[in-house]
Amino acid sequence: MRARSIAILLIILLATNLVSAEDYRKAEKNDYGAYAYFRLMLDEANSVLSLLVEESPEALNQSLELYNWTNTTVEELITYQSLGASPKALELAYQFKTLGRELFLLSKWQGDFLKAISEGDFAGAKEALLYMSSSIEEIRPVLESVRGIYLVGENGERLELDLNETYETLGKLERLLEVYESRLNELFVPTDFSLFTSKPTAFLSENVTLYGYTLNLSEIRVFVNETPYTPEIIDGVFRLKISFNQSGSYVLYATALNGTKTVHSNSITLNVTRIPTKVVALQKTGENSTVEGVLIDYYGNPVPGKSILLLLENLTLESVSDENGTFIFELPELRGPMNTTVIFEGDEYYAPSYANLTLEPTRERVLIRLFFDKKEVRAGERIEIRGLVNGTSEEIPIEVYVDENLVEERRVRGNFTISLTLDEGNHAVYVRFPGNERFAESFSNTIEIYASSYLSTTRIAIFSAFLIIGLLAYHFINRKPVSKAPTKAPERSVEEFTLGEEKPDLLRAYRFLYRFLRRLYNLPKSTTPRELLGRLRGWEFLPELKRVTELHEVAFYGRKMPGIKEVVEGVRTVARIVLGAIVGDEL
């Protein structure tokens, strides 16, 4: 897992399809990368839970590594939130941070419990067991929150993390704690009326659970700065969940009745502090240079309506965080690099925070233009797109992208040409200049090109020609014979026309259809009519093509023309197939 901390930024950027605010090209966003990333993190959490069930000492090291990983993830996502990082990814990151923390605490307290049992310190084991129960209580709502967060896949599908294994292993761990409790009750019965807290310190609005053993005492009360509360009592344990809306020190203790005598527990001082915040700020350079950022609290929630200051050498700028916690500063022209500080001074509820930045002067931009006159080309045909770089006489590096895929890197100056071969379908071509010390990152315009296996203009011309042939054939079939002087001739059926006599040309119609389909689907010349049927298996017009092929085989191989009705049917079917192939493909 050590390499993950190094690679995490790249993974998150790829996962969330980050796009610069200055990039006018709008790519369709999806969260599949984030989904894969957090699925891997969930696998690590499941592994830690399994180690806890096995009482493995390795659980502590692995849980600490997981906790560090989750913290790093939050830090990186906060940094890139203002650049468009997925809000759901950040929400998941905070839930996994809590999960990582509680798994680490679980591992620590399990180790303390097992050590105390082995040393006969049953009171210490009781305390450790209470803390383990507290961590499991914190994990359950985290898993419910994770279950309620869904991401969006590449095709718009809903992506949700599968928590079945997590819940199953957590259930095993809860049953293990019941075994611990049963074993400990056989060895030790608490005699001291004591109060425990799930956290040594707390933030404003953070839940804290207070615990203790009832010891068969009655009328148990928990006091917070002399204000009494009635705790919940389950299986000989009392507990009270509480939060605080003012910072300061709170004195906690419990009382109970032993018969008619009031007994007091130990006293605990709990320090409650303001909620920590984090300022994240980045410089963005375009036509104007700005500093943009976000103010969030410890839980990842945006902090709106707060004054944010930016300190330059002899200038103080002020902004206010909006409903999403974001803020922006318009910078004056900078003559050179300058150090600055972005400050949130804090208030009675939120703790102060700040971020240091080194601002760079605004860089110029080069203009990159692409030129291509055609909207449609032949698939597999090599095409050339002209380009022009304005704004510098220097040679600069460019990257050529087709459908968001990098296909070429090269250096150009002034006029240049891009040579491409495109597969069938719609394509978007553009060029990116990654930027250097003098010039900012730049993108060209996007060229939209459709690559067809058979150009539409050619298809229309072929179809028109064939339509004329079909109409002529139909006219020939239905024309009335010219009256002649009656001659005596043997009568015969229309079914007896042979190839040597004048007839509707079904063979020519089929040959045209065969060549048309072979070219339309780029099939080799060696393809036989029967192989053509096999290649087009599943095609919408396959039944009609099969019927025409059979009529062609009767006429060509059997040397006997089908009946006149079948010929008319064949010619019309050929026309329908060609029309359907052209119109359907065009639409």
PDB file of C-alpha atoms in Angstrom, residues 80-364:
ATOM      1  CA  TYR A  80      -8.572  19.283  -6.292  1.00  0.00           C
ATOM      2  CA  GLN A  81     -12.187  19.939  -5.362  1.00  0.00           C
ATOM      3  CA  SER A  82     -12.037  23.449  -6.796  1.00  0.00           C
ATOM      4  CA  LEU A  83     -10.847  21.961 -10.107  1.00  0.00           C
ATOM      5  CA  GLY A  84     -13.959  19.850 -10.432  1.00  0.00           C
ATOM      6  CA  ALA A  85     -13.288  16.702  -8.401  1.00  0.00           C
ATOM      7  CA  SER A  86     -16.440  14.647  -7.939  1.00  0.00           C
ATOM      8  CA  PRO A  87     -18.390  15.772  -4.816  1.00  0.00           C
ATOM      9  CA  LYS A  88     -19.542  12.191  -4.309  1.00  0.00           C
ATOM     10  CA  ALA A  89     -15.939  11.003  -4.375  1.00  0.00           C
ATOM     11  CA  LEU A  90     -15.103  13.512  -1.626  1.00  0.00           C
ATOM     12  CA  GLU A  91     -18.150  12.417   0.375  1.00  0.00           C
ATOM     13  CA  LEU A  92     -17.028   8.797   0.097  1.00  0.00           C
ATOM     14  CA  ALA A  93     -13.489   9.781   1.065  1.00  0.00           C
ATOM     15  CA  TYR A  94     -14.707  11.303   4.342  1.00  0.00           C
ATOM     16  CA  GLN A  95     -16.800   8.231   5.174  1.00  0.00           C
ATOM     17  CA  PHE A  96     -13.802   5.980   4.528  1.00  0.00           C
ATOM     18  CA  LYS A  97     -11.647   8.259   6.681  1.00  0.00           C
ATOM     19  CA  THR A  98     -14.018   7.666   9.605  1.00  0.00           C
ATOM     20  CA  LEU A  99     -14.105   3.949   8.815  1.00  0.00           C
ATOM     21  CA  GLY A 100     -10.297   3.832   8.756  1.00  0.00           C
ATOM     22  CA  ARG A 101     -10.057   5.645  12.079  1.00  0.00           C
ATOM     23  CA  GLU A 102     -12.537   3.350  13.828  1.00  0.00           C
ATOM     24  CA  LEU A 103     -10.889   0.210  12.428  1.00  0.00           C
ATOM     25  CA  PHE A 104      -7.558   1.458  13.746  1.00  0.00           C
ATOM     26  CA  LEU A 105      -9.094   2.116  17.190  1.00  0.00           C
ATOM     27  CA  LEU A 106     -10.763  -1.308  17.107  1.00  0.00           C
ATOM     28  CA  SER A 107      -7.408  -2.931  16.406  1.00  0.00           C
ATOM     29  CA  LYS A 108      -5.739  -0.976  19.213  1.00  0.00           C
ATOM     30  CA  TRP A 109      -8.409  -1.795  21.788  1.00  0.00           C
ATOM     31  CA  GLN A 110      -8.522  -5.465  20.765  1.00  0.00           C
ATOM     32  CA  GLY A 111      -4.772  -5.655  21.333  1.00  0.00           C
ATOM     33  CA  ASP A 112      -5.185  -3.965  24.725  1.00  0.00           C
ATOM     34  CA  PHE A 113      -8.016  -6.354  25.624  1.00  0.00           C
ATOM     35  CA  LEU A 114      -6.061  -9.503  24.757  1.00  0.00           C
ATOM     36  CA  LYS A 115      -2.984  -8.201  26.584  1.00  0.00           C
ATOM     37  CA  ALA A 116      -5.008  -7.289  29.710  1.00  0.00           C
ATOM     38  CA  ILE A 117      -6.666 -10.728  29.754  1.00  0.00           C
ATOM     39  CA  SER A 118      -3.302 -12.475  29.517  1.00  0.00           C
ATOM     40  CA  GLU A 119      -1.916 -10.341  32.390  1.00  0.00           C
ATOM     41  CA  GLY A 120      -4.977 -10.739  34.601  1.00  0.00           C
ATOM     42  CA  ASP A 121      -5.877  -7.046  34.345  1.00  0.00           C
ATOM     43  CA  PHE A 122      -9.613  -7.672  34.124  1.00  0.00           C
ATOM     44  CA  ALA A 123     -10.564  -4.082  34.881  1.00  0.00           C
ATOM     45  CA  GLY A 124      -8.394  -2.917  31.969  1.00  0.00           C
ATOM     46  CA  ALA A 125      -9.958  -5.602  29.772  1.00  0.00           C
ATOM     47  CA  LYS A 126     -13.439  -4.327  30.691  1.00  0.00           C
ATOM     48  CA  GLU A 127     -12.444  -0.802  29.678  1.00  0.00           C
ATOM     49  CA  ALA A 128     -10.947  -1.984  26.375  1.00  0.00           C
ATOM     50  CA  LEU A 129     -14.105  -3.966  25.621  1.00  0.00           C
ATOM     51  CA  LEU A 130     -16.263  -0.889  26.152  1.00  0.00           C
ATOM     52  CA  TYR A 131     -14.133   1.073  23.700  1.00  0.00           C
ATOM     53  CA  MET A 132     -14.338  -1.718  21.117  1.00  0.00           C
ATOM     54  CA  SER A 133     -18.136  -1.636  21.376  1.00  0.00           C
ATOM     55  CA  SER A 134     -18.025   2.140  20.920  1.00  0.00           C
ATOM     56  CA  SER A 135     -16.012   1.826  17.683  1.00  0.00           C
ATOM     57  CA  ILE A 136     -18.412  -0.746  16.236  1.00  0.00           C
ATOM     58  CA  GLU A 137     -21.292   1.598  17.028  1.00  0.00           C
ATOM     59  CA  GLU A 138     -19.487   4.292  15.019  1.00  0.00           C
ATOM     60  CA  ILE A 139     -18.862   1.941  12.069  1.00  0.00           C
ATOM     61  CA  ARG A 140     -22.490   0.940  11.492  1.00  0.00           C
ATOM     62  CA  PRO A 141     -23.777   4.439  10.521  1.00  0.00           C
ATOM     63  CA  VAL A 142     -20.682   4.943   8.347  1.00  0.00           C
ATOM     64  CA  LEU A 143     -21.548   1.818   6.348  1.00  0.00           C
ATOM     65  CA  GLU A 144     -25.141   3.014   5.993  1.00  0.00           C
ATOM     66  CA  SER A 145     -23.869   6.327   4.629  1.00  0.00           C
ATOM     67  CA  VAL A 146     -21.571   4.555   2.149  1.00  0.00           C
ATOM     68  CA  ARG A 147     -24.484   2.374   1.046  1.00  0.00           C
ATOM     69  CA  GLY A 148     -26.506   5.529   0.304  1.00  0.00           C
ATOM     70  CA  ILE A 149     -23.856   7.017  -2.010  1.00  0.00           C
ATOM     71  CA  TYR A 150     -23.929   5.973  -5.658  1.00  0.00           C
ATOM     72  CA  LEU A 151     -21.601   6.878  -8.502  1.00  0.00           C
ATOM     73  CA  VAL A 152     -22.263   7.109 -12.238  1.00  0.00           C
ATOM     74  CA  GLY A 153     -20.717   4.653 -14.697  1.00  0.00           C
ATOM     75  CA  GLU A 154     -19.432   5.165 -18.225  1.00  0.00           C
ATOM     76  CA  ASN A 155     -22.863   4.444 -19.727  1.00  0.00           C
ATOM     77  CA  GLY A 156     -24.821   6.310 -17.066  1.00  0.00           C
ATOM     78  CA  GLU A 157     -25.431   3.205 -14.950  1.00  0.00           C
ATOM     79  CA  ARG A 158     -25.660   3.435 -11.172  1.00  0.00           C
ATOM     80  CA  LEU A 159     -22.539   2.180  -9.360  1.00  0.00           C
ATOM     81  CA  GLU A 160     -22.813   1.193  -5.699  1.00  0.00           C
ATOM     82  CA  LEU A 161     -20.221  -0.427  -3.453  1.00  0.00           C
ATOM     83  CA  ASP A 162     -21.092  -3.973  -2.414  1.00  0.00           C
ATOM     84  CA  LEU A 163     -21.063  -4.056   1.405  1.00  0.00           C
ATOM     85  CA  ASN A 164     -22.368  -7.591   1.891  1.00  0.00           C
ATOM     86  CA  GLU A 165     -18.959  -8.974   2.855  1.00  0.00           C
ATOM     87  CA  THR A 166     -18.342  -5.984   5.148  1.00  0.00           C
ATOM     88  CA  TYR A 167     -21.600  -6.469   7.045  1.00  0.00           C
ATOM     89  CA  GLU A 168     -21.051 -10.219   7.282  1.00  0.00           C
ATOM     90  CA  THR A 169     -17.541  -9.839   8.732  1.00  0.00           C
ATOM     91  CA  LEU A 170     -18.659  -7.055  11.074  1.00  0.00           C
ATOM     92  CA  GLY A 171     -21.384  -9.390  12.371  1.00  0.00           C
ATOM     93  CA  LYS A 172     -18.734 -12.024  13.111  1.00  0.00           C
ATOM     94  CA  LEU A 173     -16.717  -9.421  15.015  1.00  0.00           C
ATOM     95  CA  GLU A 174     -19.765  -8.408  17.067  1.00  0.00           C
ATOM     96  CA  ARG A 175     -20.328 -12.059  18.002  1.00  0.00           C
ATOM     97  CA  LEU A 176     -16.654 -12.281  19.002  1.00  0.00           C
ATOM     98  CA  LEU A 177     -17.173  -9.319  21.348  1.00  0.00           C
ATOM     99  CA  GLU A 178     -20.086 -11.180  22.912  1.00  0.00           C
ATOM    100  CA  VAL A 179     -17.715 -14.081  23.549  1.00  0.00           C
ATOM    101  CA  TYR A 180     -15.234 -11.629  25.103  1.00  0.00           C
ATOM    102  CA  GLU A 181     -17.993 -10.250  27.328  1.00  0.00           C
ATOM    103  CA  SER A 182     -19.085 -13.718  28.436  1.00  0.00           C
ATOM    104  CA  ARG A 183     -15.507 -14.814  29.115  1.00  0.00           C
ATOM    105  CA  LEU A 184     -14.758 -11.640  31.063  1.00  0.00           C
ATOM    106  CA  ASN A 185     -17.924 -11.938  33.180  1.00  0.00           C
ATOM    107  CA  GLU A 186     -16.752 -15.368  34.305  1.00  0.00           C
ATOM    108  CA  LEU A 187     -13.387 -13.973  35.352  1.00  0.00           C
ATOM    109  CA  PHE A 188     -14.221 -10.567  36.745  1.00  0.00           C
ATOM    110  CA  VAL A 189     -17.130  -8.633  38.187  1.00  0.00           C
ATOM    111  CA  PRO A 190     -16.586  -4.849  38.358  1.00  0.00           C
ATOM    112  CA  THR A 191     -16.755  -3.443  41.868  1.00  0.00           C
ATOM    113  CA  ASP A 192     -16.024   0.207  41.135  1.00  0.00           C
ATOM    114  CA  PHE A 193     -18.778   2.493  39.866  1.00  0.00           C
ATOM    115  CA  SER A 194     -16.870   4.144  36.971  1.00  0.00           C
ATOM    116  CA  LEU A 195     -17.591   6.409  33.999  1.00  0.00           C
ATOM    117  CA  PHE A 196     -15.841   6.098  30.620  1.00  0.00           C
ATOM    118  CA  THR A 197     -15.951   8.349  27.537  1.00  0.00           C
ATOM    119  CA  SER A 198     -15.575   7.241  23.926  1.00  0.00           C
ATOM    120  CA  LYS A 199     -13.349  10.229  23.104  1.00  0.00           C
ATOM    121  CA  PRO A 200     -10.756  12.095  25.190  1.00  0.00           C
ATOM    122  CA  THR A 201     -11.578  15.329  23.322  1.00  0.00           C
ATOM    123  CA  ALA A 202     -14.427  16.353  21.051  1.00  0.00           C
ATOM    124  CA  PHE A 203     -15.417  18.981  18.503  1.00  0.00           C
ATOM    125  CA  LEU A 204     -18.580  21.028  18.564  1.00  0.00           C
ATOM    126  CA  SER A 205     -21.597  18.970  17.401  1.00  0.00           C
ATOM    127  CA  GLU A 206     -19.562  15.743  17.541  1.00  0.00           C
ATOM    128  CA  ASN A 207     -21.242  12.792  19.266  1.00  0.00           C
ATOM    129  CA  VAL A 208     -19.575  11.478  22.419  1.00  0.00           C
ATOM    130  CA  THR A 209     -20.762   8.343  24.233  1.00  0.00           C
ATOM    131  CA  LEU A 210     -20.415   8.002  28.006  1.00  0.00           C
ATOM    132  CA  TYR A 211     -20.351   4.431  29.443  1.00  0.00           C
ATOM    133  CA  GLY A 212     -20.341   2.595  32.707  1.00  0.00           C
ATOM    134  CA  TYR A 213     -21.424  -0.621  34.513  1.00  0.00           C
ATOM    135  CA  THR A 214     -24.609  -0.453  36.591  1.00  0.00           C
ATOM    136  CA  LEU A 215     -23.319  -2.907  39.277  1.00  0.00           C
ATOM    137  CA  ASN A 216     -26.986  -3.526  40.205  1.00  0.00           C
ATOM    138  CA  LEU A 217     -27.264   0.090  41.330  1.00  0.00           C
ATOM    139  CA  SER A 218     -30.433   2.112  40.694  1.00  0.00           C
ATOM    140  CA  GLU A 219     -31.398   5.677  39.733  1.00  0.00           C
ATOM    141  CA  ILE A 220     -28.258   6.162  37.619  1.00  0.00           C
ATOM    142  CA  ARG A 221     -27.685   9.706  36.386  1.00  0.00           C
ATOM    143  CA  VAL A 222     -24.885  11.166  34.267  1.00  0.00           C
ATOM    144  CA  PHE A 223     -23.925  14.793  34.977  1.00  0.00           C
ATOM    145  CA  VAL A 224     -22.439  17.180  32.415  1.00  0.00           C
ATOM    146  CA  ASN A 225     -21.373  20.414  34.153  1.00  0.00           C
ATOM    147  CA  GLU A 226     -23.886  19.610  36.893  1.00  0.00           C
ATOM    148  CA  THR A 227     -26.763  19.078  34.412  1.00  0.00           C
ATOM    149  CA  PRO A 228     -28.236  15.575  35.001  1.00  0.00           C
ATOM    150  CA  TYR A 229     -29.145  13.181  32.164  1.00  0.00           C
ATOM    151  CA  THR A 230     -30.781   9.742  32.310  1.00  0.00           C
ATOM    152  CA  PRO A 231     -28.728   7.150  30.401  1.00  0.00           C
ATOM    153  CA  GLU A 232     -29.912   4.070  28.516  1.00  0.00           C
ATOM    154  CA  ILE A 233     -29.339   0.751  30.358  1.00  0.00           C
ATOM    155  CA  ILE A 234     -28.757  -2.507  28.439  1.00  0.00           C
ATOM    156  CA  ASP A 235     -27.364  -5.759  29.878  1.00  0.00           C
ATOM    157  CA  GLY A 236     -25.838  -4.149  32.939  1.00  0.00           C
ATOM    158  CA  VAL A 237     -24.198  -1.290  31.018  1.00  0.00           C
ATOM    159  CA  PHE A 238     -25.429   2.304  31.016  1.00  0.00           C
ATOM    160  CA  ARG A 239     -24.649   4.664  28.144  1.00  0.00           C
ATOM    161  CA  LEU A 240     -25.420   8.230  27.155  1.00  0.00           C
ATOM    162  CA  LYS A 241     -24.775   9.762  23.725  1.00  0.00           C
ATOM    163  CA  ILE A 242     -24.316  13.527  23.832  1.00  0.00           C
ATOM    164  CA  SER A 243     -22.934  16.420  21.757  1.00  0.00           C
ATOM    165  CA  PHE A 244     -21.948  20.006  22.584  1.00  0.00           C
ATOM    166  CA  ASN A 245     -22.776  23.332  20.936  1.00  0.00           C
ATOM    167  CA  GLN A 246     -20.283  25.463  22.870  1.00  0.00           C
ATOM    168  CA  SER A 247     -16.548  24.969  23.143  1.00  0.00           C
ATOM    169  CA  GLY A 248     -14.861  24.721  26.542  1.00  0.00           C
ATOM    170  CA  SER A 249     -14.133  22.195  29.297  1.00  0.00           C
ATOM    171  CA  TYR A 250     -16.924  19.960  30.619  1.00  0.00           C
ATOM    172  CA  VAL A 251     -16.825  17.999  33.866  1.00  0.00           C
ATOM    173  CA  LEU A 252     -18.511  14.584  33.594  1.00  0.00           C
ATOM    174  CA  TYR A 253     -19.443  12.131  36.350  1.00  0.00           C
ATOM    175  CA  ALA A 254     -22.238   9.715  37.268  1.00  0.00           C
ATOM    176  CA  THR A 255     -24.285   9.033  40.399  1.00  0.00           C
ATOM    177  CA  ALA A 256     -26.448   6.097  41.507  1.00  0.00           C
ATOM    178  CA  LEU A 257     -28.317   4.771  44.534  1.00  0.00           C
ATOM    179  CA  ASN A 258     -27.015   1.842  46.513  1.00  0.00           C
ATOM    180  CA  GLY A 259     -30.074   1.238  48.608  1.00  0.00           C
ATOM    181  CA  THR A 260     -30.597   4.659  50.133  1.00  0.00           C
ATOM    182  CA  LYS A 261     -26.995   5.753  49.753  1.00  0.00           C
ATOM    183  CA  THR A 262     -25.826   7.887  46.820  1.00  0.00           C
ATOM    184  CA  VAL A 263     -22.552   6.774  45.221  1.00  0.00           C
ATOM    185  CA  HIS A 264     -20.396   8.810  42.821  1.00  0.00           C
ATOM    186  CA  SER A 265     -18.257   7.660  39.920  1.00  0.00           C
ATOM    187  CA  ASN A 266     -14.902   9.021  38.920  1.00  0.00           C
ATOM    188  CA  SER A 267     -14.824  12.505  37.333  1.00  0.00           C
ATOM    189  CA  ILE A 268     -13.703  13.152  33.735  1.00  0.00           C
ATOM    190  CA  THR A 269     -12.815  16.500  32.177  1.00  0.00           C
ATOM    191  CA  LEU A 270     -13.751  16.584  28.472  1.00  0.00           C
ATOM    192  CA  ASN A 271     -12.312  19.388  26.315  1.00  0.00           C
ATOM    193  CA  VAL A 272     -14.607  20.498  23.477  1.00  0.00           C
ATOM    194  CA  THR A 273     -12.998  22.594  20.761  1.00  0.00           C
ATOM    195  CA  ARG A 274     -14.161  24.470  17.679  1.00  0.00           C
ATOM    196  CA  ILE A 275     -14.594  22.418  14.522  1.00  0.00           C
ATOM    197  CA  PRO A 276     -11.336  22.351  12.539  1.00  0.00           C
ATOM    198  CA  THR A 277     -11.442  23.829   9.050  1.00  0.00           C
ATOM    199  CA  LYS A 278      -9.250  23.638   5.982  1.00  0.00           C
ATOM    200  CA  VAL A 279      -8.588  26.287   3.348  1.00  0.00           C
ATOM    201  CA  VAL A 280      -7.679  24.922  -0.063  1.00  0.00           C
ATOM    202  CA  ALA A 281      -6.626  27.450  -2.696  1.00  0.00           C
ATOM    203  CA  LEU A 282      -5.111  27.231  -6.188  1.00  0.00           C
ATOM    204  CA  GLN A 283      -4.107  29.812  -8.754  1.00  0.00           C
ATOM    205  CA  LYS A 284      -5.785  29.666 -12.172  1.00  0.00           C
ATOM    206  CA  THR A 285      -4.328  31.539 -15.099  1.00  0.00           C
ATOM    207  CA  GLY A 286      -6.279  32.467 -18.205  1.00  0.00           C
ATOM    208  CA  GLU A 287      -6.866  35.890 -19.702  1.00  0.00           C
ATOM    209  CA  ASN A 288      -7.067  36.995 -16.068  1.00  0.00           C
ATOM    210  CA  SER A 289      -5.304  35.386 -13.134  1.00  0.00           C
ATOM    211  CA  THR A 290      -7.429  34.294 -10.168  1.00  0.00           C
ATOM    212  CA  VAL A 291      -7.099  32.435  -6.903  1.00  0.00           C
ATOM    213  CA  GLU A 292      -9.966  30.015  -6.353  1.00  0.00           C
ATOM    214  CA  GLY A 293     -10.556  27.751  -3.417  1.00  0.00           C
ATOM    215  CA  VAL A 294     -12.889  26.154  -0.928  1.00  0.00           C
ATOM    216  CA  LEU A 295     -13.418  26.324   2.849  1.00  0.00           C
ATOM    217  CA  ILE A 296     -14.554  23.048   4.435  1.00  0.00           C
ATOM    218  CA  ASP A 297     -14.841  21.722   7.975  1.00  0.00           C
ATOM    219  CA  TYR A 298     -13.372  18.590   9.574  1.00  0.00           C
ATOM    220  CA  TYR A 299     -16.251  16.469   8.257  1.00  0.00           C
ATOM    221  CA  GLY A 300     -15.877  17.677   4.679  1.00  0.00           C
ATOM    222  CA  ASN A 301     -18.921  19.934   4.774  1.00  0.00           C
ATOM    223  CA  PRO A 302     -18.701  23.322   3.002  1.00  0.00           C
ATOM    224  CA  VAL A 303     -18.550  26.351   5.295  1.00  0.00           C
ATOM    225  CA  PRO A 304     -20.617  29.122   3.643  1.00  0.00           C
ATOM    226  CA  GLY A 305     -20.832  32.833   4.335  1.00  0.00           C
ATOM    227  CA  LYS A 306     -17.357  33.230   5.843  1.00  0.00           C
ATOM    228  CA  SER A 307     -14.910  36.039   5.158  1.00  0.00           C
ATOM    229  CA  ILE A 308     -11.718  34.844   3.430  1.00  0.00           C
ATOM    230  CA  LEU A 309      -8.658  37.100   3.173  1.00  0.00           C
ATOM    231  CA  LEU A 310      -5.803  37.017   0.645  1.00  0.00           C
ATOM    232  CA  LEU A 311      -2.650  38.832   1.775  1.00  0.00           C
ATOM    233  CA  LEU A 312      -0.319  40.223  -0.902  1.00  0.00           C
ATOM    234  CA  GLU A 313       2.740  42.374  -0.203  1.00  0.00           C
ATOM    235  CA  ASN A 314       0.935  45.697   0.280  1.00  0.00           C
ATOM    236  CA  LEU A 315      -2.624  44.619  -0.447  1.00  0.00           C
ATOM    237  CA  THR A 316      -5.356  42.675   1.336  1.00  0.00           C
ATOM    238  CA  LEU A 317      -8.207  41.230  -0.757  1.00  0.00           C
ATOM    239  CA  GLU A 318     -11.430  39.890   0.719  1.00  0.00           C
ATOM    240  CA  SER A 319     -13.924  37.318  -0.540  1.00  0.00           C
ATOM    241  CA  VAL A 320     -16.863  35.462   1.005  1.00  0.00           C
ATOM    242  CA  SER A 321     -17.414  31.695   0.711  1.00  0.00           C
ATOM    243  CA  ASP A 322     -20.620  30.825  -1.140  1.00  0.00           C
ATOM    244  CA  GLU A 323     -23.143  28.071  -0.359  1.00  0.00           C
ATOM    245  CA  ASN A 324     -20.645  25.470  -1.592  1.00  0.00           C
ATOM    246  CA  GLY A 325     -17.830  26.917   0.512  1.00  0.00           C
ATOM    247  CA  THR A 326     -16.018  28.182  -2.598  1.00  0.00           C
ATOM    248  CA  PHE A 327     -14.422  31.619  -3.000  1.00  0.00           C
ATOM    249  CA  ILE A 328     -12.536  33.494  -5.716  1.00  0.00           C
ATOM    250  CA  PHE A 329     -10.092  36.417  -5.862  1.00  0.00           C
ATOM    251  CA  GLU A 330      -9.379  38.465  -9.000  1.00  0.00           C
ATOM    252  CA  LEU A 331      -5.643  39.165  -8.927  1.00  0.00           C
ATOM    253  CA  PRO A 332      -3.913  42.346 -10.089  1.00  0.00           C
ATOM    254  CA  GLU A 333      -1.152  42.106 -12.677  1.00  0.00           C
ATOM    255  CA  LEU A 334       1.897  40.430 -11.180  1.00  0.00           C
ATOM    256  CA  ARG A 335       5.396  41.504 -12.199  1.00  0.00           C
ATOM    257  CA  GLY A 336       6.954  38.295 -10.932  1.00  0.00           C
ATOM    258  CA  PRO A 337       6.432  35.340  -8.568  1.00  0.00           C
ATOM    259  CA  MET A 338       4.885  36.396  -5.263  1.00  0.00           C
ATOM    260  CA  ASN A 339       4.207  34.553  -1.994  1.00  0.00           C
ATOM    261  CA  THR A 340       0.741  34.993  -0.529  1.00  0.00           C
ATOM    262  CA  THR A 341      -1.457  33.608   2.253  1.00  0.00           C
ATOM    263  CA  VAL A 342      -5.188  32.815   2.136  1.00  0.00           C
ATOM    264  CA  ILE A 343      -6.709  33.077   5.631  1.00  0.00           C
ATOM    265  CA  PHE A 344      -9.924  32.139   7.369  1.00  0.00           C
ATOM    266  CA  GLU A 345      -9.775  33.841  10.760  1.00  0.00           C
ATOM    267  CA  GLY A 346     -12.336  31.546  12.404  1.00  0.00           C
ATOM    268  CA  ASP A 347     -15.335  32.316  14.614  1.00  0.00           C
ATOM    269  CA  GLU A 348     -17.007  30.963  17.729  1.00  0.00           C
ATOM    270  CA  TYR A 349     -17.975  27.746  15.950  1.00  0.00           C
ATOM    271  CA  TYR A 350     -15.155  27.115  13.427  1.00  0.00           C
ATOM    272  CA  ALA A 351     -11.410  27.105  14.082  1.00  0.00           C
ATOM    273  CA  PRO A 352      -9.140  29.298  11.901  1.00  0.00           C
ATOM    274  CA  SER A 353      -7.082  27.921   9.015  1.00  0.00           C
ATOM    275  CA  TYR A 354      -4.870  29.185   6.223  1.00  0.00           C
ATOM    276  CA  ALA A 355      -3.021  28.154   3.048  1.00  0.00           C
ATOM    277  CA  ASN A 356       0.223  29.484   1.575  1.00  0.00           C
ATOM    278  CA  LEU A 357       0.588  30.012  -2.175  1.00  0.00           C
ATOM    279  CA  THR A 358       3.259  31.167  -4.591  1.00  0.00           C
ATOM    280  CA  LEU A 359       1.582  33.173  -7.352  1.00  0.00           C
ATOM    281  CA  GLU A 360       3.014  33.220 -10.861  1.00  0.00           C
ATOM    282  CA  PRO A 361       2.531  36.002 -13.444  1.00  0.00           C
ATOM    283  CA  THR A 362      -0.105  35.338 -16.104  1.00  0.00           C
ATOM    284  CA  ARG A 363       1.332  33.495 -19.091  1.00  0.00           C
ATOM    285  CA  GLU A 364       0.414  34.279 -22.673  1.00  0.00           C
TER     286      GLU A 364
END
